C-alpha positions as a printed NumPy array, in Angstrom:
array([[  2.174,  18.815,  11.659],
       [  1.109,  21.972,   8.826],
       [  0.678,  23.903,  12.977],
       [  2.068,  23.066,  16.019],
       [ -0.991,  22.69 ,  18.124],
       [ -2.269,  20.068,  15.398],
       [ -3.13 ,  16.294,  17.327],
       [ -4.553,  13.87 ,  16.487],
       [ -7.092,  11.577,  18.423],
       [ -7.031,   8.002,  17.6  ],
       [-10.154,   5.056,  18.999],
       [-11.153,   2.114,  18.319],
       [-14.982,   1.107,  18.16 ],
       [-16.724,  -2.053,  18.688],
       [-19.818,  -3.419,  19.401],
       [-23.941,  -2.541,  18.013],
       [-24.346,   0.125,  18.77 ],
       [-21.3  ,   1.126,  18.454],
       [-19.343,   2.776,  21.155],
       [-15.858,   3.766,  21.796],
       [-14.034,   1.657,  23.151],
       [-10.432,   3.122,  23.846],
       [ -8.99 ,   6.24 ,  22.923],
       [ -5.226,   8.354,  22.627],
       [ -4.002,  11.382,  21.998],
       [ -0.912,  12.957,  20.342],
       [  0.817,  15.533,  22.156],
       [  3.725,  16.921,  21.568],
       [  5.497,  18.828,  18.268],
       [  8.056,  16.025,  17.366],
       [  7.666,  14.059,  13.9  ],
       [  7.675,  10.254,  13.19 ],
       [  6.145,   7.371,  15.071],
       [  4.498,   9.109,  18.143],
       [  4.168,   7.611,  22.118],
       [  0.22 ,   7.571,  22.486],
       [ -1.32 ,   4.264,  21.172],
       [ -3.678,   2.187,  21.933],
       [ -3.146,  -1.402,  23.337],
       [ -2.614,  -3.527,  23.055],
       [ -6.114,  -4.614,  23.851],
       [ -7.501,  -7.965,  24.101],
       [-10.129,  -8.536,  20.719],
       [-11.923, -11.783,  20.038],
       [-10.38 , -12.919,  16.157],
       [-12.859, -13.174,  13.646],
       [-14.684, -10.118,  15.242],
       [-14.378,  -7.106,  13.523],
       [-13.395,  -3.497,  15.274],
       [-13.501,   0.309,  13.958],
       [ -9.927,   2.311,  14.184],
       [-10.272,   6.036,  13.723],
       [ -8.584,   9.364,  13.312],
       [-10.024,  12.615,  14.321],
       [ -8.38 ,  16.198,  15.338],
       [ -8.072,  16.645,  18.527],
       [ -9.255,  19.297,  20.382],
       [ -7.243,  22.752,  20.22 ],
       [ -5.6  ,  21.242,  16.458],
       [ -5.408,  24.687,  14.058],
       [ -6.281,  21.917,  11.256],
       [ -8.69 ,  20.535,   9.694],
       [ -8.379,  16.654,   9.336],
       [ -8.843,  16.968,   5.46 ],
       [ -5.779,  19.566,   5.104],
       [ -3.466,  16.056,   5.429],
       [ -2.717,  13.041,   3.831],
       [ -3.727,  10.091,   5.933],
       [ -3.217,   6.069,   5.207],
       [ -3.704,   2.881,   7.718],
       [ -1.943,   0.221,   7.92 ],
       [ -2.963,  -3.711,   9.334],
       [ -0.682,  -5.956,   9.817],
       [ -0.119,  -9.409,  11.68 ],
       [  1.842, -11.801,  11.405],
       [  4.39 , -10.073,   9.055],
       [  1.355,  -9.782,   6.29 ],
       [ -0.107,  -5.876,   5.571],
       [ -4.453,  -7.102,   5.891],
       [ -5.926,  -3.885,   5.29 ],
       [ -4.9  ,  -0.34 ,   4.344],
       [ -6.54 ,   2.268,   3.079],
       [ -6.62 ,   6.438,   2.662],
       [ -9.928,   6.404,   5.32 ],
       [-10.401,   8.085,   8.424],
       [-12.378,   5.63 ,   9.895],
       [-12.036,   1.776,   8.629],
       [-13.439,  -1.525,   9.824],
       [-11.145,  -4.296,  10.874],
       [-11.536,  -7.6  ,  10.504],
       [ -9.359,  -9.52 ,  13.3  ],
       [ -8.15 , -12.632,  11.484],
       [ -9.056, -15.931,  12.578],
       [ -6.576, -17.743,  13.687],
       [ -5.332, -17.655,  17.56 ],
       [ -3.356, -15.971,  19.286],
       [ -3.304, -13.58 ,  16.083],
       [ -1.912, -10.015,  16.671],
       [ -2.928,  -6.999,  14.571],
       [ -0.784,  -3.932,  14.438],
       [ -2.105,  -0.805,  12.961],
       [ -0.921,   2.441,  12.092],
       [ -2.374,   6.029,  11.323],
       [  0.745,   8.02 ,   8.846],
       [ -0.642,  11.412,   8.648],
       [  1.808,  14.213,   6.127],
       [  0.476,  17.689,   5.46 ],
       [  2.385,  16.574,   1.821],
       [  0.29 ,  16.006,  -1.287],
       [  0.684,  12.332,  -2.701],
       [ -0.177,   9.935,  -5.715],
       [ -1.285,   6.651,  -5.895],
       [  0.785,   3.339,  -7.705],
       [ -1.224,  -0.069,  -8.507],
       [  0.601,  -2.901,  -9.018],
       [ -1.668,  -5.653,  -9.94 ],
       [ -0.824,  -9.966, -11.43 ],
       [ -2.349, -10.916, -14.482],
       [ -2.075, -15.016, -14.935],
       [ -3.362, -16.211, -18.342],
       [ -2.906, -19.803, -20.271],
       [ -0.464, -20.362, -22.977],
       [ -2.919, -18.473, -25.965],
       [ -3.133, -15.722, -23.639],
       [ -6.797, -16.616, -22.79 ],
       [ -8.392, -16.853, -19.344],
       [ -6.779, -13.643, -17.629],
       [ -7.372, -14.281, -14.076],
       [ -6.121, -11.481, -11.049],
       [ -3.377, -13.89 ,  -9.027],
       [ -2.42 , -12.986,  -5.509],
       [  0.478, -13.72 ,  -3.075],
       [  2.173, -13.152,  -5.819],
       [  5.542, -10.573,  -4.434],
       [  5.205,  -6.637,  -5.793],
       [  7.958,  -3.974,  -5.147],
       [  7.318,   0.029,  -5.406],
       [ 10.692,   1.992,  -5.69 ],
       [ 10.308,   5.814,  -6.498],
       [ 13.578,   8.449,  -7.245],
       [ 12.53 ,  12.024,  -6.618],
       [ 13.149,  15.032,  -9.291],
       [ 16.213,  17.09 ,  -9.058],
       [ 13.913,  19.746,  -6.303],
       [ 11.839,  17.729,  -4.959],
       [ 11.558,  15.144,  -2.046],
       [  9.493,  11.379,  -2.285],
       [  9.306,   8.911,  -0.009],
       [  7.002,   6.065,  -0.057],
       [  4.353,   4.555,   2.322],
       [  4.065,   2.096,   3.663],
       [  7.506,   2.519,   4.325],
       [  7.756,  -0.817,   6.688],
       [  8.425,  -3.304,   3.36 ],
       [  8.64 ,  -1.458,   0.046],
       [  7.401,  -4.818,  -1.431],
       [  3.794,  -6.036,  -0.82 ],
       [  2.285,  -9.591,  -1.999],
       [ -0.651,  -9.093,  -4.268],
       [ -3.818,  -9.664,  -2.074],
       [ -7.076, -11.374,  -2.804],
       [ -8.58 ,  -9.242,  -6.523],
       [ -4.303, -10.263,  -7.595],
       [ -3.269,  -6.077,  -6.185],
       [ -1.048,  -4.295,  -4.222],
       [ -1.117,  -0.54 ,  -3.237],
       [  1.413,   2.342,  -2.107],
       [  1.299,   5.877,  -1.96 ],
       [  3.583,   8.303,  -2.81 ],
       [  4.985,  10.855,  -0.403],
       [  5.543,  14.52 ,  -2.474],
       [  7.443,  17.421,  -0.818],
       [  5.01 ,  19.332,  -1.71 ],
       [  2.344,  20.206,  -5.332],
       [  5.099,  21.322,  -7.1  ],
       [  6.905,  17.946,  -6.549],
       [  7.35 ,  15.81 ,  -9.183],
       [  9.044,  12.145,  -8.849],
       [  9.62 ,   8.601, -11.401],
       [  8.056,   5.232, -10.001],
       [ 10.149,   1.743, -10.747],
       [  7.799,  -1.55 ,  -9.649],
       [  9.241,  -4.736,  -9.889],
       [  7.762,  -8.692,  -9.163],
       [  9.624, -11.633,  -7.995],
       [  9.565, -14.252, -10.271],
       [  7.803, -17.579,  -8.643],
       [  9.177, -21.334, -10.453],
       [  6.525, -22.618, -13.049],
       [  5.536, -19.696, -14.347],
       [  7.095, -17.121, -16.691],
       [  6.949, -12.727, -17.39 ],
       [  4.684, -12.354, -20.288],
       [  4.429,  -8.806, -20.368],
       [  4.397,  -6.1  , -18.467],
       [  1.43 ,  -2.2  , -19.185],
       [  1.477,   0.327, -17.004],
       [ -0.564,   3.652, -17.584],
       [ -0.293,   7.018, -15.647],
       [ -3.902,   8.687, -15.333],
       [ -5.257,   6.05 , -18.109],
       [ -2.745,   7.276, -20.461],
       [ -0.432,   4.813, -21.892],
       [  3.59 ,   5.235, -20.242],
       [  6.392,   4.659, -20.985],
       [  8.795,   1.825, -19.514],
       [ 11.656,   0.19 , -19.44 ],
       [ 12.416,  -2.793, -17.909],
       [ 16.237,  -4.816, -16.653],
       [ 15.723,  -8.582, -15.117],
       [ 17.95 ,  -8.07 , -11.461],
       [ 18.151, -11.389, -10.441],
       [ 14.176, -12.623,  -9.534],
       [ 12.94 ,  -9.752, -10.01 ],
       [ 11.894,  -8.587, -13.547],
       [ 12.252,  -4.162, -13.135],
       [ 10.008,  -1.835, -14.884],
       [ 10.948,   2.557, -14.728],
       [  8.381,   4.149, -15.616],
       [  9.285,   6.696, -18.163],
       [  6.87 ,   9.675, -16.865],
       [  6.853,  13.116, -13.835],
       [  4.711,  11.353, -11.343],
       [  2.882,  14.762, -10.246],
       [  0.345,  14.386,  -6.592],
       [ -3.152,  13.43 ,  -7.484],
       [ -0.9  ,  11.331, -10.449],
       [ -2.682,   6.988, -10.5  ],
       [ -0.122,   5.192, -11.649],
       [ -0.967,   1.75 , -12.623],
       [  0.405,  -1.179, -13.648],
       [ -0.246,  -4.632, -14.639],
       [  2.293,  -7.747, -14.862],
       [  1.018, -10.579, -16.571],
       [  2.863, -14.313, -16.889],
       [  2.17 , -17.59 , -18.4  ],
       [  3.47 , -21.32 , -16.531],
       [  5.144, -23.029, -18.169],
       [  5.977, -27.083, -18.268],
       [  9.544, -28.618, -18.936],
       [  9.945, -32.082, -20.93 ],
       [ 12.698, -34.18 , -20.101],
       [ 13.796, -37.429, -22.918]])
């Protein structure tokens, strides 16, 4: 917390017009997962609810002073994430599905890492963003700095419908720096073709290593809070011939 008096009010809303159905407010000064939470609450499948957070009455700091990241998980898969203070969540159309959403707040600044997967044909054409590939992002702090990766629950993600996965890198202070390594887990029937990374739109030098089924690439540029790291993995399908 920026101030010991800062507390967070969580709310879940539904209906038209939108109305709050459940709320919870944190208390105390402990860091980590807070005891205050909403639910479990029965919700109809294939419908939408709005989750939000605001500063509770008596707080000293505005919510804008905090880095906020929300994540929603269902059956071990992260289905929604973002940095908004309010988000509309669609409950998957599966019986007995359980959705768990978490807001993470930190007074620390952050950078964003986005890793995308593209599959192209043998000639380099028909480049298609591809879901379902496992990507991983890790970060190492420079001397005198501290960094951590969100989501902390699992540094690996599967690319979504747009072919991408996103992480936030939290720094201990605005002046701190770190370096990022991204990796993809290979899939049978495809071969690694290339990886291009940019930092704030500028091409970044990288070094590649292969460890087991992972193709890893270190971004050899100091990443600062507010930076955006974009990496695009490209693969091509392969065929085999047996005589």
